[in-house]
Amino acid sequence: MSSAKVDMKVVLLGSSYTGKSCLVNRFVNETFDEKIQETVGAAFSAKTIDIGNEQQMVLGVWDTAGQERFESMSKMYYRKSNAAILCYDVTQKESFDKLKFWAKQLNENEPSCRIYVTATKVDLLEVGQKRAVTLETVEDYAETIEASIFETSAKKNFNVNELFLKIAKDFNKINKINKIHKNENENMKKKKTKKLNLNEEKRKKHCCK
């Protein structure tokens, strides 16, 4: 486990064999291994990325197990996540259907967590395998849960870095907006306090006449 200070927490959720671990391995280690060991429970890794304007961000990434026997444990891993990558195998409809389960779990338990619906193994489409779910269907569903969508291939290194960069930039943008709102609220409170103090001073002067 990395000792780096993490700026944001990202969790990967989805069925077994949807390529979650390969996606993380490609992003963090810039490698691909078809025989990567299946995740048991969850695995943590961290990586620093450049998000532009000489800014960097450390992403803490939790890769969770997809087996049903670990589902009850997953809540402890996606707790307080800032972003969730919901993975489905582009050639397996069952994995897309299962993705809806995780979206529901996040909506109920971590409603502020941003969701990124992510198709994996799109390289399989190049060798003749068919889409299990149309892109239009995915887009329509993503709209209902206000999620971004990505299509990726860890094997071909397609759209992997772009996915994580988008997640980091979205989080950074939200943070900036929240800080602006916080400063505005603090300024309003200061103005109200100042006004109350002035009114109090006026009352005191009037009483002393």
C-alpha atoms as a PDB file:
ATOM      1  CA  MET A   1       0.000   0.000   0.000  1.00  0.00           C
ATOM      2  CA  SER A   2       1.280   3.439  -0.945  1.00  0.00           C
ATOM      3  CA  SER A   3       2.072   5.894   1.835  1.00  0.00           C
ATOM      4  CA  ALA A   4       1.251   8.886  -0.373  1.00  0.00           C
ATOM      5  CA  LYS A   5      -1.340  11.349   0.867  1.00  0.00           C
ATOM      6  CA  VAL A   6      -4.467  10.687  -1.164  1.00  0.00           C
ATOM      7  CA  ASP A   7      -6.439  13.624  -2.588  1.00  0.00           C
ATOM      8  CA  MET A   8      -9.445  11.622  -3.724  1.00  0.00           C
ATOM      9  CA  LYS A   9     -10.825   8.112  -3.379  1.00  0.00           C
ATOM     10  CA  VAL A  10     -11.841   6.092  -6.440  1.00  0.00           C
ATOM     11  CA  VAL A  11     -13.485   2.664  -6.254  1.00  0.00           C
ATOM     12  CA  LEU A  12     -14.011   0.103  -9.007  1.00  0.00           C
ATOM     13  CA  LEU A  13     -17.144  -2.031  -8.803  1.00  0.00           C
ATOM     14  CA  GLY A  14     -18.542  -4.719 -11.083  1.00  0.00           C
ATOM     15  CA  SER A  15     -18.899  -8.416 -11.739  1.00  0.00           C
ATOM     16  CA  SER A  16     -15.986 -10.845 -11.761  1.00  0.00           C
ATOM     17  CA  TYR A  17     -13.950 -11.014 -14.961  1.00  0.00           C
ATOM     18  CA  THR A  18     -14.989  -7.574 -16.161  1.00  0.00           C
ATOM     19  CA  GLY A  19     -11.354  -6.483 -16.221  1.00  0.00           C
ATOM     20  CA  LYS A  20     -11.326  -4.182 -13.187  1.00  0.00           C
ATOM     21  CA  SER A  21      -7.885  -5.319 -12.020  1.00  0.00           C
ATOM     22  CA  CYS A  22      -6.466  -5.060 -15.541  1.00  0.00           C
ATOM     23  CA  LEU A  23      -7.811  -1.519 -15.793  1.00  0.00           C
ATOM     24  CA  VAL A  24      -6.131  -0.528 -12.516  1.00  0.00           C
ATOM     25  CA  ASN A  25      -2.899  -2.301 -13.455  1.00  0.00           C
ATOM     26  CA  ARG A  26      -2.765  -0.486 -16.779  1.00  0.00           C
ATOM     27  CA  PHE A  27      -3.380   2.879 -15.107  1.00  0.00           C
ATOM     28  CA  VAL A  28      -1.081   2.476 -12.104  1.00  0.00           C
ATOM     29  CA  ASN A  29       1.735   0.319 -13.506  1.00  0.00           C
ATOM     30  CA  GLU A  30       1.269   0.969 -17.242  1.00  0.00           C
ATOM     31  CA  THR A  31       1.295  -2.772 -17.944  1.00  0.00           C
ATOM     32  CA  PHE A  32      -1.193  -5.453 -19.001  1.00  0.00           C
ATOM     33  CA  ASP A  33      -1.326  -9.023 -17.756  1.00  0.00           C
ATOM     34  CA  GLU A  34      -4.103 -11.353 -18.925  1.00  0.00           C
ATOM     35  CA  LYS A  35      -3.259 -13.763 -16.097  1.00  0.00           C
ATOM     36  CA  ILE A  36      -3.496 -11.172 -13.346  1.00  0.00           C
ATOM     37  CA  GLN A  37      -4.627 -12.732 -10.077  1.00  0.00           C
ATOM     38  CA  GLU A  38      -8.318 -12.379  -9.208  1.00  0.00           C
ATOM     39  CA  THR A  39      -8.942  -9.823  -6.471  1.00  0.00           C
ATOM     40  CA  VAL A  40      -9.938 -11.173  -3.064  1.00  0.00           C
ATOM     41  CA  GLY A  41     -11.800  -8.605  -0.974  1.00  0.00           C
ATOM     42  CA  ALA A  42     -10.151  -5.465  -2.331  1.00  0.00           C
ATOM     43  CA  ALA A  43      -6.768  -4.140  -3.394  1.00  0.00           C
ATOM     44  CA  PHE A  44      -5.492  -0.595  -2.922  1.00  0.00           C
ATOM     45  CA  SER A  45      -3.067   1.401  -5.031  1.00  0.00           C
ATOM     46  CA  ALA A  46      -2.285   5.074  -5.537  1.00  0.00           C
ATOM     47  CA  LYS A  47      -0.931   7.180  -8.355  1.00  0.00           C
ATOM     48  CA  THR A  48      -0.059  10.837  -8.855  1.00  0.00           C
ATOM     49  CA  ILE A  49      -1.312  12.376 -12.086  1.00  0.00           C
ATOM     50  CA  ASP A  50      -0.983  15.787 -13.726  1.00  0.00           C
ATOM     51  CA  ILE A  51      -4.321  17.518 -14.229  1.00  0.00           C
ATOM     52  CA  GLY A  52      -3.010  20.624 -16.000  1.00  0.00           C
ATOM     53  CA  ASN A  53      -1.943  24.135 -14.998  1.00  0.00           C
ATOM     54  CA  GLU A  54       1.001  22.613 -13.102  1.00  0.00           C
ATOM     55  CA  GLN A  55      -1.403  20.851 -10.738  1.00  0.00           C
ATOM     56  CA  GLN A  56      -1.069  17.294  -9.525  1.00  0.00           C
ATOM     57  CA  MET A  57      -3.462  14.987  -7.731  1.00  0.00           C
ATOM     58  CA  VAL A  58      -3.001  11.688  -5.922  1.00  0.00           C
ATOM     59  CA  LEU A  59      -5.722   9.158  -6.689  1.00  0.00           C
ATOM     60  CA  GLY A  60      -6.299   6.385  -4.173  1.00  0.00           C
ATOM     61  CA  VAL A  61      -7.822   3.493  -6.132  1.00  0.00           C
ATOM     62  CA  TRP A  62      -9.741   0.594  -4.563  1.00  0.00           C
ATOM     63  CA  ASP A  63     -10.191  -2.435  -6.822  1.00  0.00           C
ATOM     64  CA  THR A  64     -12.974  -4.571  -5.323  1.00  0.00           C
ATOM     65  CA  ALA A  65     -13.718  -8.263  -5.817  1.00  0.00           C
ATOM     66  CA  GLY A  66     -16.616  -9.066  -8.094  1.00  0.00           C
ATOM     67  CA  GLN A  67     -17.630 -12.387  -6.524  1.00  0.00           C
ATOM     68  CA  GLU A  68     -21.035 -12.349  -4.866  1.00  0.00           C
ATOM     69  CA  ARG A  69     -19.631 -13.674  -1.588  1.00  0.00           C
ATOM     70  CA  PHE A  70     -17.705 -10.409  -1.190  1.00  0.00           C
ATOM     71  CA  GLU A  71     -20.631  -8.078  -1.928  1.00  0.00           C
ATOM     72  CA  SER A  72     -21.430  -7.528   1.742  1.00  0.00           C
ATOM     73  CA  MET A  73     -17.824  -6.355   2.260  1.00  0.00           C
ATOM     74  CA  SER A  74     -17.818  -3.921  -0.638  1.00  0.00           C
ATOM     75  CA  LYS A  75     -19.640  -1.208   1.289  1.00  0.00           C
ATOM     76  CA  MET A  76     -16.625  -0.716   3.536  1.00  0.00           C
ATOM     77  CA  TYR A  77     -14.472  -0.132   0.453  1.00  0.00           C
ATOM     78  CA  TYR A  78     -16.717   2.287  -1.420  1.00  0.00           C
ATOM     79  CA  ARG A  79     -17.560   4.240   1.756  1.00  0.00           C
ATOM     80  CA  LYS A  80     -16.710   7.950   1.335  1.00  0.00           C
ATOM     81  CA  SER A  81     -15.591   7.419  -2.260  1.00  0.00           C
ATOM     82  CA  ASN A  82     -15.459  10.520  -4.413  1.00  0.00           C
ATOM     83  CA  ALA A  83     -15.852   8.577  -7.638  1.00  0.00           C
ATOM     84  CA  ALA A  84     -16.915   5.079  -8.670  1.00  0.00           C
ATOM     85  CA  ILE A  85     -15.999   3.283 -11.880  1.00  0.00           C
ATOM     86  CA  LEU A  86     -18.780   0.795 -12.600  1.00  0.00           C
ATOM     87  CA  CYS A  87     -17.325  -1.758 -14.981  1.00  0.00           C
ATOM     88  CA  TYR A  88     -19.057  -4.067 -17.415  1.00  0.00           C
ATOM     89  CA  ASP A  89     -17.677  -6.384 -20.080  1.00  0.00           C
ATOM     90  CA  VAL A  90     -18.805  -4.930 -23.415  1.00  0.00           C
ATOM     91  CA  THR A  91     -19.611  -8.478 -24.638  1.00  0.00           C
ATOM     92  CA  GLN A  92     -21.512  -9.676 -21.525  1.00  0.00           C
ATOM     93  CA  LYS A  93     -25.032  -8.348 -20.884  1.00  0.00           C
ATOM     94  CA  GLU A  94     -25.147  -9.889 -17.399  1.00  0.00           C
ATOM     95  CA  SER A  95     -22.271  -7.673 -16.296  1.00  0.00           C
ATOM     96  CA  PHE A  96     -24.150  -4.574 -17.473  1.00  0.00           C
ATOM     97  CA  ASP A  97     -27.269  -5.678 -15.605  1.00  0.00           C
ATOM     98  CA  LYS A  98     -25.196  -6.181 -12.449  1.00  0.00           C
ATOM     99  CA  LEU A  99     -23.763  -2.703 -12.826  1.00  0.00           C
ATOM    100  CA  LYS A 100     -27.238  -1.343 -12.035  1.00  0.00           C
ATOM    101  CA  PHE A 101     -27.091  -3.055  -8.651  1.00  0.00           C
ATOM    102  CA  TRP A 102     -23.926  -1.156  -7.732  1.00  0.00           C
ATOM    103  CA  ALA A 103     -25.371   2.135  -8.957  1.00  0.00           C
ATOM    104  CA  LYS A 104     -28.363   1.605  -6.661  1.00  0.00           C
ATOM    105  CA  GLN A 105     -26.079   0.787  -3.727  1.00  0.00           C
ATOM    106  CA  LEU A 106     -24.078   3.960  -4.262  1.00  0.00           C
ATOM    107  CA  ASN A 107     -27.195   6.087  -4.651  1.00  0.00           C
ATOM    108  CA  GLU A 108     -28.517   4.803  -1.320  1.00  0.00           C
ATOM    109  CA  ASN A 109     -25.266   4.892   0.645  1.00  0.00           C
ATOM    110  CA  GLU A 110     -22.953   7.423  -1.055  1.00  0.00           C
ATOM    111  CA  PRO A 111     -25.202   9.803  -3.035  1.00  0.00           C
ATOM    112  CA  SER A 112     -22.426  12.386  -3.520  1.00  0.00           C
ATOM    113  CA  CYS A 113     -20.156   9.836  -5.235  1.00  0.00           C
ATOM    114  CA  ARG A 114     -19.832  10.533  -8.972  1.00  0.00           C
ATOM    115  CA  ILE A 115     -20.376   7.518 -11.217  1.00  0.00           C
ATOM    116  CA  TYR A 116     -18.518   6.571 -14.387  1.00  0.00           C
ATOM    117  CA  VAL A 117     -20.165   3.746 -16.343  1.00  0.00           C
ATOM    118  CA  THR A 118     -17.250   2.012 -18.030  1.00  0.00           C
ATOM    119  CA  ALA A 119     -17.225  -0.625 -20.748  1.00  0.00           C
ATOM    120  CA  THR A 120     -14.118  -2.824 -20.682  1.00  0.00           C
ATOM    121  CA  LYS A 121     -12.505  -5.133 -23.247  1.00  0.00           C
ATOM    122  CA  VAL A 122     -13.634  -3.121 -26.262  1.00  0.00           C
ATOM    123  CA  ASP A 123     -10.684  -4.651 -28.127  1.00  0.00           C
ATOM    124  CA  LEU A 124     -12.827  -7.804 -28.398  1.00  0.00           C
ATOM    125  CA  LEU A 125     -15.080  -5.936 -30.824  1.00  0.00           C
ATOM    126  CA  GLU A 126     -12.142  -5.695 -33.211  1.00  0.00           C
ATOM    127  CA  VAL A 127     -11.877  -9.491 -33.428  1.00  0.00           C
ATOM    128  CA  GLY A 128     -15.504 -10.120 -34.247  1.00  0.00           C
ATOM    129  CA  GLN A 129     -17.267 -10.303 -30.899  1.00  0.00           C
ATOM    130  CA  LYS A 130     -20.560  -8.439 -30.601  1.00  0.00           C
ATOM    131  CA  ARG A 131     -21.760  -5.759 -28.230  1.00  0.00           C
ATOM    132  CA  ALA A 132     -24.065  -7.257 -25.639  1.00  0.00           C
ATOM    133  CA  VAL A 133     -25.702  -3.880 -25.005  1.00  0.00           C
ATOM    134  CA  THR A 134     -26.049  -1.074 -27.527  1.00  0.00           C
ATOM    135  CA  LEU A 135     -24.225   2.168 -26.863  1.00  0.00           C
ATOM    136  CA  GLU A 136     -27.570   3.974 -27.026  1.00  0.00           C
ATOM    137  CA  THR A 137     -28.922   1.783 -24.201  1.00  0.00           C
ATOM    138  CA  VAL A 138     -25.858   2.550 -22.090  1.00  0.00           C
ATOM    139  CA  GLU A 139     -26.171   6.272 -22.761  1.00  0.00           C
ATOM    140  CA  ASP A 140     -29.861   6.270 -21.854  1.00  0.00           C
ATOM    141  CA  TYR A 141     -29.182   4.452 -18.586  1.00  0.00           C
ATOM    142  CA  ALA A 142     -26.201   6.664 -17.708  1.00  0.00           C
ATOM    143  CA  GLU A 143     -28.400   9.719 -18.157  1.00  0.00           C
ATOM    144  CA  THR A 144     -30.893   8.419 -15.581  1.00  0.00           C
ATOM    145  CA  ILE A 145     -28.170   8.189 -12.929  1.00  0.00           C
ATOM    146  CA  GLU A 146     -26.274  11.312 -14.083  1.00  0.00           C
ATOM    147  CA  ALA A 147     -23.177   9.278 -14.906  1.00  0.00           C
ATOM    148  CA  SER A 148     -20.386   9.762 -17.436  1.00  0.00           C
ATOM    149  CA  ILE A 149     -19.648   6.886 -19.805  1.00  0.00           C
ATOM    150  CA  PHE A 150     -16.352   5.515 -21.103  1.00  0.00           C
ATOM    151  CA  GLU A 151     -15.288   2.646 -23.332  1.00  0.00           C
ATOM    152  CA  THR A 152     -11.886   1.202 -22.511  1.00  0.00           C
ATOM    153  CA  SER A 153      -9.401  -1.514 -23.294  1.00  0.00           C
ATOM    154  CA  ALA A 154      -6.653  -2.267 -20.786  1.00  0.00           C
ATOM    155  CA  LYS A 155      -5.060  -4.587 -23.314  1.00  0.00           C
ATOM    156  CA  LYS A 156      -4.800  -1.930 -26.025  1.00  0.00           C
ATOM    157  CA  ASN A 157      -4.330   0.894 -23.501  1.00  0.00           C
ATOM    158  CA  PHE A 158      -7.376   2.622 -24.951  1.00  0.00           C
ATOM    159  CA  ASN A 159      -9.061   5.420 -22.968  1.00  0.00           C
ATOM    160  CA  VAL A 160      -7.646   4.228 -19.627  1.00  0.00           C
ATOM    161  CA  ASN A 161      -5.623   7.296 -18.708  1.00  0.00           C
ATOM    162  CA  GLU A 162      -8.360   9.481 -20.181  1.00  0.00           C
ATOM    163  CA  LEU A 163     -10.884   7.908 -17.805  1.00  0.00           C
ATOM    164  CA  PHE A 164      -8.853   8.569 -14.666  1.00  0.00           C
ATOM    165  CA  LEU A 165      -7.848  12.046 -15.843  1.00  0.00           C
ATOM    166  CA  LYS A 166     -11.519  12.933 -16.372  1.00  0.00           C
ATOM    167  CA  ILE A 167     -12.330  11.672 -12.869  1.00  0.00           C
ATOM    168  CA  ALA A 168      -9.550  13.773 -11.330  1.00  0.00           C
ATOM    169  CA  LYS A 169     -10.474  16.914 -13.271  1.00  0.00           C
ATOM    170  CA  ASP A 170     -14.163  16.575 -12.381  1.00  0.00           C
ATOM    171  CA  PHE A 171     -13.266  16.256  -8.708  1.00  0.00           C
ATOM    172  CA  ASN A 172     -10.918  19.243  -8.857  1.00  0.00           C
ATOM    173  CA  LYS A 173     -13.603  21.354 -10.549  1.00  0.00           C
ATOM    174  CA  ILE A 174     -16.201  20.436  -7.927  1.00  0.00           C
ATOM    175  CA  ASN A 175     -13.713  21.237  -5.150  1.00  0.00           C
ATOM    176  CA  LYS A 176     -13.119  24.700  -6.599  1.00  0.00           C
ATOM    177  CA  ILE A 177     -16.854  25.383  -6.841  1.00  0.00           C
ATOM    178  CA  ASN A 178     -17.385  24.199  -3.266  1.00  0.00           C
ATOM    179  CA  LYS A 179     -14.583  26.464  -2.032  1.00  0.00           C
ATOM    180  CA  ILE A 180     -16.131  29.454  -3.802  1.00  0.00           C
ATOM    181  CA  HIS A 181     -19.512  28.707  -2.217  1.00  0.00           C
ATOM    182  CA  LYS A 182     -17.867  28.248   1.176  1.00  0.00           C
ATOM    183  CA  ASN A 183     -16.067  31.589   0.901  1.00  0.00           C
ATOM    184  CA  GLU A 184     -19.292  33.300  -0.206  1.00  0.00           C
ATOM    185  CA  ASN A 185     -21.162  31.860   2.768  1.00  0.00           C
ATOM    186  CA  GLU A 186     -18.408  32.906   5.168  1.00  0.00           C
ATOM    187  CA  ASN A 187     -18.425  36.433   3.748  1.00  0.00           C
ATOM    188  CA  MET A 188     -22.202  36.612   4.136  1.00  0.00           C
ATOM    189  CA  LYS A 189     -21.910  35.510   7.759  1.00  0.00           C
ATOM    190  CA  LYS A 190     -19.246  38.153   8.402  1.00  0.00           C
ATOM    191  CA  LYS A 191     -21.437  40.862   6.855  1.00  0.00           C
ATOM    192  CA  LYS A 192     -24.402  39.790   8.974  1.00  0.00           C
ATOM    193  CA  THR A 193     -22.265  39.762  12.115  1.00  0.00           C
ATOM    194  CA  LYS A 194     -20.867  43.197  11.293  1.00  0.00           C
ATOM    195  CA  LYS A 195     -24.367  44.558  10.684  1.00  0.00           C
ATOM    196  CA  LEU A 196     -25.593  43.134  13.987  1.00  0.00           C
ATOM    197  CA  ASN A 197     -22.658  44.708  15.802  1.00  0.00           C
ATOM    198  CA  LEU A 198     -23.341  48.099  14.212  1.00  0.00           C
ATOM    199  CA  ASN A 199     -27.000  47.929  15.206  1.00  0.00           C
ATOM    200  CA  GLU A 200     -25.982  47.060  18.739  1.00  0.00           C
ATOM    201  CA  GLU A 201     -23.644  50.036  18.845  1.00  0.00           C
ATOM    202  CA  LYS A 202     -26.439  52.335  17.644  1.00  0.00           C
ATOM    203  CA  ARG A 203     -28.781  51.077  20.338  1.00  0.00           C
ATOM    204  CA  LYS A 204     -26.151  51.626  23.006  1.00  0.00           C
ATOM    205  CA  LYS A 205     -25.499  55.230  21.869  1.00  0.00           C
ATOM    206  CA  HIS A 206     -29.214  55.963  21.773  1.00  0.00           C
ATOM    207  CA  CYS A 207     -29.688  54.629  25.304  1.00  0.00           C
ATOM    208  CA  CYS A 208     -26.947  56.812  26.672  1.00  0.00           C
ATOM    209  CA  LYS A 209     -28.416  60.097  25.398  1.00  0.00           C
END
